[in-house]
Coordinates of C-alpha atoms and ligand atoms in Angstrom, one line a residue:
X17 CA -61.1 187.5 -5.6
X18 CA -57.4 186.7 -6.4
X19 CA -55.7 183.9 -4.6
X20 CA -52.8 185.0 -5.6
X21 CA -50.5 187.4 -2.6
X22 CA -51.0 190.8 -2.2
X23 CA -47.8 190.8 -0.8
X24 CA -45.3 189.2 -3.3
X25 CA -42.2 190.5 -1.6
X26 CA -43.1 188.8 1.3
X27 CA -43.8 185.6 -0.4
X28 CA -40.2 185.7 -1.9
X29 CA -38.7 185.8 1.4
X30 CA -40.8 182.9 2.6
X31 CA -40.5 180.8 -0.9
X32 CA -35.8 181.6 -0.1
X33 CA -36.5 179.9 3.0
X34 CA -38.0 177.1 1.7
X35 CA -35.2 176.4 -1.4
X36 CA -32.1 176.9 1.0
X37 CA -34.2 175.0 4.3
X38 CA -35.3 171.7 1.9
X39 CA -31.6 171.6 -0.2
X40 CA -30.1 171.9 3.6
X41 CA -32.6 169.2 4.8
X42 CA -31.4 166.7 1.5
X43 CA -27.6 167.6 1.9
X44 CA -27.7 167.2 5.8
X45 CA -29.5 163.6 5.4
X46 CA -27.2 161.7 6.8
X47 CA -26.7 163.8 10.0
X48 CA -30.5 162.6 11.2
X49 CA -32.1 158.9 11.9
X50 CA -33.9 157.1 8.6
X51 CA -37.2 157.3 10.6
X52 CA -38.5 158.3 13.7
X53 CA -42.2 157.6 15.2
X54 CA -44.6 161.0 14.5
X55 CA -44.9 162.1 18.4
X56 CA -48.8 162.2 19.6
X57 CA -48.3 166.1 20.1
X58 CA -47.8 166.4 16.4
X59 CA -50.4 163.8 15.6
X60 CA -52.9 166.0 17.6
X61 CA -51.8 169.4 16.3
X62 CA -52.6 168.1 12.9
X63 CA -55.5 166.8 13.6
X64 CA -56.9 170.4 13.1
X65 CA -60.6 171.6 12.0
X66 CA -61.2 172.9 8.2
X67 CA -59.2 176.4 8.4
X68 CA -61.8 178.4 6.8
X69 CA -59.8 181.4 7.3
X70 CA -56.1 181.8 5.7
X71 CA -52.9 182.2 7.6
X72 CA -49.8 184.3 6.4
X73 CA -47.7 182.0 4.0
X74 CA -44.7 182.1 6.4
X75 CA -46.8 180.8 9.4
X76 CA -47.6 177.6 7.6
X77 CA -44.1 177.1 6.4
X78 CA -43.2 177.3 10.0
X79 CA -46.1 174.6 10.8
X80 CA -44.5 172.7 8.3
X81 CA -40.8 172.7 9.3
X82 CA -41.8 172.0 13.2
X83 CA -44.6 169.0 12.4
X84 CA -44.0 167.6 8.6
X85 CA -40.6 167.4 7.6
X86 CA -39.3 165.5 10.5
X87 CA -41.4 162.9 10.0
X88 CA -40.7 161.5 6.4
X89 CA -41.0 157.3 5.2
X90 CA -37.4 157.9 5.1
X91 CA -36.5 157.1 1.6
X92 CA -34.5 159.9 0.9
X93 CA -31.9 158.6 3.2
X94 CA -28.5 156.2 2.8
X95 CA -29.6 153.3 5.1
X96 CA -33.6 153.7 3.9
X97 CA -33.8 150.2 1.9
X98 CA -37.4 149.4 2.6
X99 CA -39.7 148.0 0.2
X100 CA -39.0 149.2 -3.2
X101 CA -38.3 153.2 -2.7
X102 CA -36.2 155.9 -4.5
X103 CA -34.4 158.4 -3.0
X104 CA -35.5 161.4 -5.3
X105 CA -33.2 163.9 -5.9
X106 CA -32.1 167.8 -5.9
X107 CA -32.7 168.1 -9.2
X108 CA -35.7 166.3 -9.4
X109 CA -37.1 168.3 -6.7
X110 CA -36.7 171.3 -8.0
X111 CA -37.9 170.2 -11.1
X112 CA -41.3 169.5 -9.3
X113 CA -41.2 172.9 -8.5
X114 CA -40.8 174.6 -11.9
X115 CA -43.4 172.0 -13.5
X116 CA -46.4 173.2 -10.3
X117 CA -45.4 176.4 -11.5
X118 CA -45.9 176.3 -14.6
X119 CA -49.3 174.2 -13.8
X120 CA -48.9 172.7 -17.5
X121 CA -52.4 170.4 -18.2
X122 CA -50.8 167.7 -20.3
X123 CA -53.3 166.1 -22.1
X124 CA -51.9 166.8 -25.1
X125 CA -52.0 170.7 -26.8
X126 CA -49.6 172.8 -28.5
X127 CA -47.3 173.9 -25.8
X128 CA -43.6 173.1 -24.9
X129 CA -44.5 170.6 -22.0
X130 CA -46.0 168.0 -24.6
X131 CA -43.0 168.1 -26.6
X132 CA -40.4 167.6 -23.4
X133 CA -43.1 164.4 -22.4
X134 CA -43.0 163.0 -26.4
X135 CA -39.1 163.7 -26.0
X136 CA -38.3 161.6 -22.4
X137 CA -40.9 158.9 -24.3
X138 CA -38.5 159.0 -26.9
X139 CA -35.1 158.3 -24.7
X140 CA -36.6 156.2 -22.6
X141 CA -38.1 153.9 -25.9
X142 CA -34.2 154.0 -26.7
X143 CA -33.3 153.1 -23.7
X144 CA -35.2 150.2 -23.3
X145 CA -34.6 149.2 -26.3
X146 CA -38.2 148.9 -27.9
X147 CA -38.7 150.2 -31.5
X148 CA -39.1 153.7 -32.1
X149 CA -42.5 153.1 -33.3
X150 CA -43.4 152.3 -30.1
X151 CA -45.9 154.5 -27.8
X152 CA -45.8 155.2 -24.5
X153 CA -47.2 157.0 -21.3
X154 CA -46.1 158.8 -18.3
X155 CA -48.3 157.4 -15.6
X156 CA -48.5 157.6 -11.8
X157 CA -46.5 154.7 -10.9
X158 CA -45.7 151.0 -11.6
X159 CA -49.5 149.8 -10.8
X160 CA -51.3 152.3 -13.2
X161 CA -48.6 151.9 -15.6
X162 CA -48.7 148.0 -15.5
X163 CA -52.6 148.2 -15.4
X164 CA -52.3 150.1 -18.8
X165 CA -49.8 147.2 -20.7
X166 CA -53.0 144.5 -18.9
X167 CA -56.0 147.1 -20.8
X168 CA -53.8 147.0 -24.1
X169 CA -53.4 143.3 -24.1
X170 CA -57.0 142.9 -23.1
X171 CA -58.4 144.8 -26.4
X172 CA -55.8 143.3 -28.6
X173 CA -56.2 139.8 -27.5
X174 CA -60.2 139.2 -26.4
X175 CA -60.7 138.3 -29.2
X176 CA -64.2 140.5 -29.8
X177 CA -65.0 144.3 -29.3
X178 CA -64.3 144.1 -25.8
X179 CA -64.5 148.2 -25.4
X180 CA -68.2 147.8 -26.8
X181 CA -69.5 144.4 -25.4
X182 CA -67.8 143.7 -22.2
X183 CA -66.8 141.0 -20.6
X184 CA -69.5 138.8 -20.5
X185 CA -69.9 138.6 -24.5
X186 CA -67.2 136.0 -24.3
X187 CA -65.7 133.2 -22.6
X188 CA -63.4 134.2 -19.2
X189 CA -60.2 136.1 -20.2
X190 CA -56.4 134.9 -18.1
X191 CA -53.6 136.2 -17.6
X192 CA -50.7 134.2 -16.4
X193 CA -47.7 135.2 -14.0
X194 CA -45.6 133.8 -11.5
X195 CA -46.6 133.2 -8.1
X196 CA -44.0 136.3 -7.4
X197 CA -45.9 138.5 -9.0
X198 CA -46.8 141.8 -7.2
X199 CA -49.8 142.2 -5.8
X200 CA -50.9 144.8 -8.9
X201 CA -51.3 142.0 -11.4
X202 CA -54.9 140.7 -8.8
X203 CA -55.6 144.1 -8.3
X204 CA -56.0 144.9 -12.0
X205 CA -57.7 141.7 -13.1
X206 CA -60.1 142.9 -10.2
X207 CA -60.3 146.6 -12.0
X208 CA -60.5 145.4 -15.2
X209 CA -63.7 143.4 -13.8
X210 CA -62.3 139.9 -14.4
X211 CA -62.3 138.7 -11.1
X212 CA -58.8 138.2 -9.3
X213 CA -59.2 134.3 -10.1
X214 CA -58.4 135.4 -13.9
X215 CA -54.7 135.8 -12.6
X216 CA -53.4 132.5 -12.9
X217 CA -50.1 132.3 -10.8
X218 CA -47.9 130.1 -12.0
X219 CA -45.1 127.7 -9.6
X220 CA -41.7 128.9 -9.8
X221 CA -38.2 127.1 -9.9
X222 CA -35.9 127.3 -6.9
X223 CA -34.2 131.2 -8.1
X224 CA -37.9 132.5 -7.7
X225 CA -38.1 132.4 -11.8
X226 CA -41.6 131.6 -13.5
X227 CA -42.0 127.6 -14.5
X228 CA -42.6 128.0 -18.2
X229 CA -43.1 124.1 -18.4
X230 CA -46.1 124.6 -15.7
X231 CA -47.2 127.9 -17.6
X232 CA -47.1 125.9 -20.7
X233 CA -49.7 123.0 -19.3
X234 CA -51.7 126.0 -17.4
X235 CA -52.4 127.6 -20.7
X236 CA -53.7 124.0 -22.4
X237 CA -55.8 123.4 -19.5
X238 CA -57.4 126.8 -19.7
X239 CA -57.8 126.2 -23.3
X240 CA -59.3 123.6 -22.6
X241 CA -61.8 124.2 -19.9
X242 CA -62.9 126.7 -22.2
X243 CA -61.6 130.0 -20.8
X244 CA -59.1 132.3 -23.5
X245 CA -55.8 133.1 -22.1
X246 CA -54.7 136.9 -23.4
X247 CA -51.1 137.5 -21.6
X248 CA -48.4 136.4 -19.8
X249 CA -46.4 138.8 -17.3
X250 CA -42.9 138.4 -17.0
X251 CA -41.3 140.1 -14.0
X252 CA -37.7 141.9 -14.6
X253 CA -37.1 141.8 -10.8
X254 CA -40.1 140.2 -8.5
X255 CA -40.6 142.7 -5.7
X256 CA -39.6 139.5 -3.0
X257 CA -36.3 138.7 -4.2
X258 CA -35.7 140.5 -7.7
X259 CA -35.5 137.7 -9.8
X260 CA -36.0 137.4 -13.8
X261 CA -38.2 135.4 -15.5
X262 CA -36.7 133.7 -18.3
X263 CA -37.9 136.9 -20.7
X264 CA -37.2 135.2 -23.9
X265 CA -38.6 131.8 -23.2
X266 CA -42.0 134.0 -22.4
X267 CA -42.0 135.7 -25.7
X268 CA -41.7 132.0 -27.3
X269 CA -44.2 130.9 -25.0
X270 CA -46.4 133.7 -25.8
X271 CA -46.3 133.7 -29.6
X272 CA -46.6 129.6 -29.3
X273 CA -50.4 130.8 -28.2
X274 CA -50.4 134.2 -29.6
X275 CA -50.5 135.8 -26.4
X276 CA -49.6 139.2 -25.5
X277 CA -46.3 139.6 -23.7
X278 CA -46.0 141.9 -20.6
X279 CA -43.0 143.1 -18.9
X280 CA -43.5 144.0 -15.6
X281 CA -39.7 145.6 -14.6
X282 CA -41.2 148.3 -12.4
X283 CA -37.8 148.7 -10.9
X284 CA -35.7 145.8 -12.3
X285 CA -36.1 146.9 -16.1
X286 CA -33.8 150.1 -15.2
X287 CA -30.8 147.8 -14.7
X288 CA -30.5 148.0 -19.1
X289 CA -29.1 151.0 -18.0
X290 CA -26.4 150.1 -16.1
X291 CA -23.4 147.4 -17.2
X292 CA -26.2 144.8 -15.7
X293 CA -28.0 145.1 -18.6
X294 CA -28.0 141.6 -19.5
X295 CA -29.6 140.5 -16.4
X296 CA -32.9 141.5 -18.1
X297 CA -32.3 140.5 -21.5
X298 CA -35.6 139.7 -23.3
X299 CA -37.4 142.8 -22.0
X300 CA -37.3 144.7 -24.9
X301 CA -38.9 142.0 -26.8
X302 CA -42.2 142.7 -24.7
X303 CA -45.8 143.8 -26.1
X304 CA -46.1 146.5 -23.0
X305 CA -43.1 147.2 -20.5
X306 CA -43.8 149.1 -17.2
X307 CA -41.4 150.9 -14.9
X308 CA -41.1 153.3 -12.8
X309 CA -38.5 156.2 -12.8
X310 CA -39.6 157.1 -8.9
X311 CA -37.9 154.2 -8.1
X312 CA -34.2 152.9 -9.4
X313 CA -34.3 156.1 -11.9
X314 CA -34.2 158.0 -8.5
X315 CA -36.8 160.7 -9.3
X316 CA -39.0 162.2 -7.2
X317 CA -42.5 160.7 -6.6
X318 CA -44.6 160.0 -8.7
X319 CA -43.9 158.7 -12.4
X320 CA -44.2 155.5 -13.7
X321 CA -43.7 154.6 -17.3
X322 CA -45.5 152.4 -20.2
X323 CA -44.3 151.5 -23.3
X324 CA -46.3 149.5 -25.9
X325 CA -44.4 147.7 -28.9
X326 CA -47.4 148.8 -31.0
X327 CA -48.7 151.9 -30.9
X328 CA -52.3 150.7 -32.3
X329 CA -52.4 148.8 -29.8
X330 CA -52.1 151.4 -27.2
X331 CA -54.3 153.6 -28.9
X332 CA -56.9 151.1 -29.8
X333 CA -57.2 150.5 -25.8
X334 CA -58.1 154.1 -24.9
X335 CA -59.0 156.4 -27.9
X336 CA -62.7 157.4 -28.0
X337 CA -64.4 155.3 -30.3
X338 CA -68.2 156.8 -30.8
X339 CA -66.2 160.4 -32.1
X340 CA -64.2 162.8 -29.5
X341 CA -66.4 164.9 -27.3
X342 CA -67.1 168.2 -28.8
X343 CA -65.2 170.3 -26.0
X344 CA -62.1 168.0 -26.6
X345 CA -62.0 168.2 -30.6
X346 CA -58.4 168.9 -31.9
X347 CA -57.9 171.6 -34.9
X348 CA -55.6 172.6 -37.3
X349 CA -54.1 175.6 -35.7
X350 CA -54.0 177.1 -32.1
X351 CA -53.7 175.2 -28.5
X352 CA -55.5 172.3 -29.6
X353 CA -53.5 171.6 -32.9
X354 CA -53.1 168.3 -33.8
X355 CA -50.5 167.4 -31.6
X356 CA -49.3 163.8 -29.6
X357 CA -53.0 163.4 -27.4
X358 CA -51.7 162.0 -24.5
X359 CA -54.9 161.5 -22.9
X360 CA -55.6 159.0 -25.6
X361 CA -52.8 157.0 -24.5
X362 CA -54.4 155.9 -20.8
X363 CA -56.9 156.5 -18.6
X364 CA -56.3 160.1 -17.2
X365 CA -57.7 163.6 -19.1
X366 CA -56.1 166.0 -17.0
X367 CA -52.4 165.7 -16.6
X368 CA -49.7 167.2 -14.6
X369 CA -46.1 167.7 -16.2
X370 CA -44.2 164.6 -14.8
X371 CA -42.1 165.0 -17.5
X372 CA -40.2 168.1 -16.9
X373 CA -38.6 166.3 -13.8
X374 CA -37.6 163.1 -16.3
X375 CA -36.3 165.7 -18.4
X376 CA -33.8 167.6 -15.8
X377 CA -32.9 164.6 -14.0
X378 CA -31.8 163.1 -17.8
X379 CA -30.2 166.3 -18.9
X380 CA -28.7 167.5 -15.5
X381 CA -27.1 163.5 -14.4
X382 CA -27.0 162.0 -17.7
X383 CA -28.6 158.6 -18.3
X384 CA -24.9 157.0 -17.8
X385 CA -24.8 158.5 -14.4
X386 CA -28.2 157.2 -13.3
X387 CA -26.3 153.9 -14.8
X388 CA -23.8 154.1 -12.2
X389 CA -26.1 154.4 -9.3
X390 CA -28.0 151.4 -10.6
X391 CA -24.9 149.4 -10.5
X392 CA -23.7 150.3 -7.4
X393 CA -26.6 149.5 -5.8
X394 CA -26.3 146.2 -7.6
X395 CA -22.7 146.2 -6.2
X396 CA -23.6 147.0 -3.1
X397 CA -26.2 143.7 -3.1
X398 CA -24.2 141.2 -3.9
X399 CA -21.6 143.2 -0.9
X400 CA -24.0 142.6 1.5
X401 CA -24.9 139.0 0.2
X402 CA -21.0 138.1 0.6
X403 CA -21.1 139.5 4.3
X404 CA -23.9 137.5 5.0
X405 CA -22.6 134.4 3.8
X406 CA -19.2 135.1 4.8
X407 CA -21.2 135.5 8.7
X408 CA -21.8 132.5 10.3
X409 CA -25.0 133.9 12.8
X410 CA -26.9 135.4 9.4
X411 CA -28.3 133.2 7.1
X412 CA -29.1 134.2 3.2
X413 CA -32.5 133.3 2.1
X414 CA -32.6 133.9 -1.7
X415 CA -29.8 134.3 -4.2
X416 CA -28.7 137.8 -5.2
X417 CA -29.7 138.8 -8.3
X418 CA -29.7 142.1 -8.5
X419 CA -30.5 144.8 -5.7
X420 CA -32.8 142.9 -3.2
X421 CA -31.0 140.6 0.1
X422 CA -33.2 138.9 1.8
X423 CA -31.5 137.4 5.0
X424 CA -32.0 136.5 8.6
X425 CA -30.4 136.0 12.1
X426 CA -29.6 132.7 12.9
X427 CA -27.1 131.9 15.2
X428 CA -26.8 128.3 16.3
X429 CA -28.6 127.3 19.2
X430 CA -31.6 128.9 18.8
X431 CA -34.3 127.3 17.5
X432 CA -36.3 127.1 14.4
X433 CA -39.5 128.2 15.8
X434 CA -38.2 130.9 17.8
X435 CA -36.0 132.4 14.3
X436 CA -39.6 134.2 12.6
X437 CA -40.6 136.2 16.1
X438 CA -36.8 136.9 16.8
X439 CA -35.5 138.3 13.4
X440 CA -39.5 140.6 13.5
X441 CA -38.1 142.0 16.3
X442 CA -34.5 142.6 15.3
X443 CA -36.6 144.5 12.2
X444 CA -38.6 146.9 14.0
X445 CA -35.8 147.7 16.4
X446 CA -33.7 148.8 13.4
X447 CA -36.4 150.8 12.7
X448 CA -36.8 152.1 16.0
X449 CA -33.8 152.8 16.9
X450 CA -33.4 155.0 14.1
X451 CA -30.8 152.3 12.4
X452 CA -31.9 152.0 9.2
X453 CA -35.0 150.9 7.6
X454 CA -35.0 147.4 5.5
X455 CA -38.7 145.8 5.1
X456 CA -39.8 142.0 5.3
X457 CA -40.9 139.2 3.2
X458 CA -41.8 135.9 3.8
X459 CA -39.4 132.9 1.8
X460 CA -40.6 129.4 2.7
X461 CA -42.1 130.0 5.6
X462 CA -39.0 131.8 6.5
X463 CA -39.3 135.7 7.7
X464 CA -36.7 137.5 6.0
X465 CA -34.7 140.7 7.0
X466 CA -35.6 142.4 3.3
X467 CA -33.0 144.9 1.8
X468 CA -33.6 146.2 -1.1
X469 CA -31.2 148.9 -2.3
X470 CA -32.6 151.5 -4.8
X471 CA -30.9 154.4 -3.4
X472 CA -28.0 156.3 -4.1
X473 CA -26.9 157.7 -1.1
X474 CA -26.2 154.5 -0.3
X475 CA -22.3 153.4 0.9
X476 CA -20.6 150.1 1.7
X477 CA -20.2 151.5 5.5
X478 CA -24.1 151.7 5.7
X479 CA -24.3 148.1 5.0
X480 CA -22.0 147.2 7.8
X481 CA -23.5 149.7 10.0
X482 CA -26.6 147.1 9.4
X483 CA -24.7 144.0 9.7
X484 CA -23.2 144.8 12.6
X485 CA -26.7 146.7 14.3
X486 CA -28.4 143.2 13.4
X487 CA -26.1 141.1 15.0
X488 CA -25.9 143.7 18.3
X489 CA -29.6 143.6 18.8
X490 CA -29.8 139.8 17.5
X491 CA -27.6 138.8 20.0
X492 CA -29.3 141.2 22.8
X493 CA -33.0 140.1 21.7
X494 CA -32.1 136.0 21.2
X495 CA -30.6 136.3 25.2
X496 CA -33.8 137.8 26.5
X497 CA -37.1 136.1 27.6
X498 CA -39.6 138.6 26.2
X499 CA -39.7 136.1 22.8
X500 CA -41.7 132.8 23.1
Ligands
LIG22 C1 -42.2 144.6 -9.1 C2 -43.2 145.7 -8.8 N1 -44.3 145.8 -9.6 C3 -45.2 146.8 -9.3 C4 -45.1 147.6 -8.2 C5 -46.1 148.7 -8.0 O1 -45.6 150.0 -8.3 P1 -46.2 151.3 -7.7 O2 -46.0 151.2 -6.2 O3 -45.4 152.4 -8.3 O4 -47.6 151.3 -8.0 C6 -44.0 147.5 -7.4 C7 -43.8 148.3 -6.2 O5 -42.9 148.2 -5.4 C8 -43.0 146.5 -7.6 O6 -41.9 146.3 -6.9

């Protein structure tokens, strides 16, 4: 029993459709709202029972045009600048559809698909700057490929067999980070089974930036109370407000106690590719660096990046140590040849071929391209920032840094406690109304109007559009009595 058609011709009809349909739906982007709502008619259509029995190919498409595609998150348009998305790309999504083609299994092997992966590892070491020794990953995203750096540093810094023993053969492990710190950095201390309470999050100064004076006297106290500090995280843009640690006073700071460095730059760190490079200087000089090229390297979801300084290191945190499994033991010739293992670089066996989409996008735009982009975008930030400023009803709530504005409506006369409810509301109507789609944060108690542009359909006029849109429906909302 083949799964595969018994009509091919009719599947290359269908499979035109598709190409020419979803390269329409990117180049028409513009044309159609950010976001709209899923209607409770589609929600209840596919809400559908297990379809034991098949369906011509071309009937699904057609499911899929009328109840999926009009319904995205919205990153892939212009005014999307929500949370910390990429807007994919063309290339990249074709790429996606060569690599599912080809099904590659990338744990490691003797076949073309590891050697495009080891290659992209190899630009993107360059690009970053690290050492050429250096080893690294493709991963699912900035979480698994920041959880990765944490299990490296963890094994290389215990400071006893920690793969064998455990945890409890030794006193409590910490890692340090600033209070800005994403939400990953708890959620792997709680994977790693350390208990979130081993993330100490350190105060930071008034730009957002990690204390290094309070890190300093955290680390002694630890010391002291007998716990055993392993790392300290240092963010290349915090997800709130994309600020930079001081990078290089952390590496001092970390070889003072001969602690593992992190980097966390799951979008920030791409800005060494743009003529912002020195905004996260230091980075390079990291034990582990995580980023994610599904974000500012605009590439389809998913793929995240980790590169470790020392390639031990990295190997010493996930190769087998009791002897390979029999079904997975390499040889001199054939498939399994002794080739780069991937699989001995992180936690998944079975791979898919992330890299061939790395690989076109590189090739295709040119890493000095993908530069551009980023700077626009950082362009565009400090565009919007001067707008704001320049505004008297808006407010900025954080300095721009790089590609994140965090801002709110605040016109005089209304008051303080009315501003948090007021500018929630101006949010979701931009959402709503089909606008455009910034997120939120919270700065001092203060609820922010979030943009955060990693998107390069992005133009000055779509920033206006939202200036303008949020003063319109400030301005309407602040006069009406539906807010407390
Ligand atoms: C600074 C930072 N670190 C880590 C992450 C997590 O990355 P991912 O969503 O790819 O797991 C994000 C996501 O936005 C982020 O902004």
């Amino acid at each position: 029993m083949t799964l595969d058609p018994h009509d091919w011709g009719a599947v290359h009809a269908t499979a035109r459709r598709m190409v020419y349909d979803m390269l329409h739906w990117q180049e028409t982007v513009r044309e159609r709202a950010p976001w709209q709502p899923v209607p409770q008619d589609v929600k209840d259509r596919l809400d559908e029972p297990v379809p034991h029995a098949g369906l011509p190919l071309d009937e699904v498409y057609d499911a899929f045009v009328r109840d999926i595609l009009p319904y995205p998150t919205g990153n892939v348009h212009p005014r999307f600048w929500g949370w910390v998305m990429g807007t994919g790309s063309p290339t990249g999504m074709l790429a996606e559809m060569l690599a599912a083609g080809m099904n590659a299994h990338l744990a490691g092997y003797d076949q073309s698909a590891s050697l495009i992966e080891k290659k992209v590892l190899s630009w993107l070491t360059e690009l970053m700057g690290f050492p050429e020794t250096a080893s690294g990953v493709l991963v699912s995203g900035g979480t698994a490929a920041n959880l990765n750096g944490l299990l490296a540093a963890r094994v290389a810094k215990a400071g006893w067999n920690i793969r064998e023993e455990g945890l409890h053969a030794g006193p409590p492990l910490v890692v340090y980070g600033s209070s800005e710190t994403h939400s990953w950095a708890r959620k792997a201390c709680e994977t790693m089974g350390m208990g979130r309470k081993a993330f100490n999050a350190i105060a930071v100064d008034t730009e957002y930036r990690l204390d290094l004076a309070a890190c300093r006297s955290a680390i002694l106290t630890d010391i002291a109370s007998g716990l055993r500090p392993i790392a300290i995280i240092g963010n290349a843009g915090t997800v709130n407000t994309a600020a930079v640690d001081d990078l290089n006073g952390i590496r001092t700071l970390a070889d003072e106690f001969g602690l593992w460095f992190h980097v966390d730059g799951a979008f920030g760190s791409m800005a060494a590719w743009s003529a912002s490079r020195d905004l996260v200087a230091g980075q390079e000089l990291a034990d582990s660096i995580a980023f994610d090229l599904h974000k500012w390297g605009y590439m389809p979801y998913e793929v995240g990046v980790v590169l470790t300084r020392d390639s031990e290191a990295q190997l010493a945190a996930f190769q087998p140590v009791a002897g390979t499994a029999a079904y997975l033991q390499s040889s001199q010739k054939g498939i399994s040849a002794d080739t780069t293992y991937f699989a001995d670089r992180g936690l998944q066996l079975s791979r898919g071929f992330r890299a061939l989409k790395v690989w076109m996008s590189m090739k295709e735009q040119g890493a000095d391209r993908i530069g551009h982009a980023i700077q626009d975008n950082i362009d565009q930030a400090h565009y919007l920032g001067r707008r704001v400023e320049a505004t008297a009803a808006l407010e900025l709530l954080a300095p721009v840094s790089m590609n994140i504005v965090c801002f709110r409506y605040a016109p005089e006369g209304v008051p303080e406690a009315r501003l948090n409810l007021l500018n929630q509301a101006i949010l979701t109507e931009l959402q709503v109304r089909g606008i455009a789609v910034p997120s939120q944060t919270v700065l001092a108690n203060r609820f922010a109007i979030r943009v955060c542009i990693s998107n390069h359909r992005t133009e000055l006029d779509d920033l206006d559009a939202l200036v303008d849109a949020v003063l319109e429906i400030g301005a309407e909302l602040a006069a009406g009595q539906d807010l407390p």
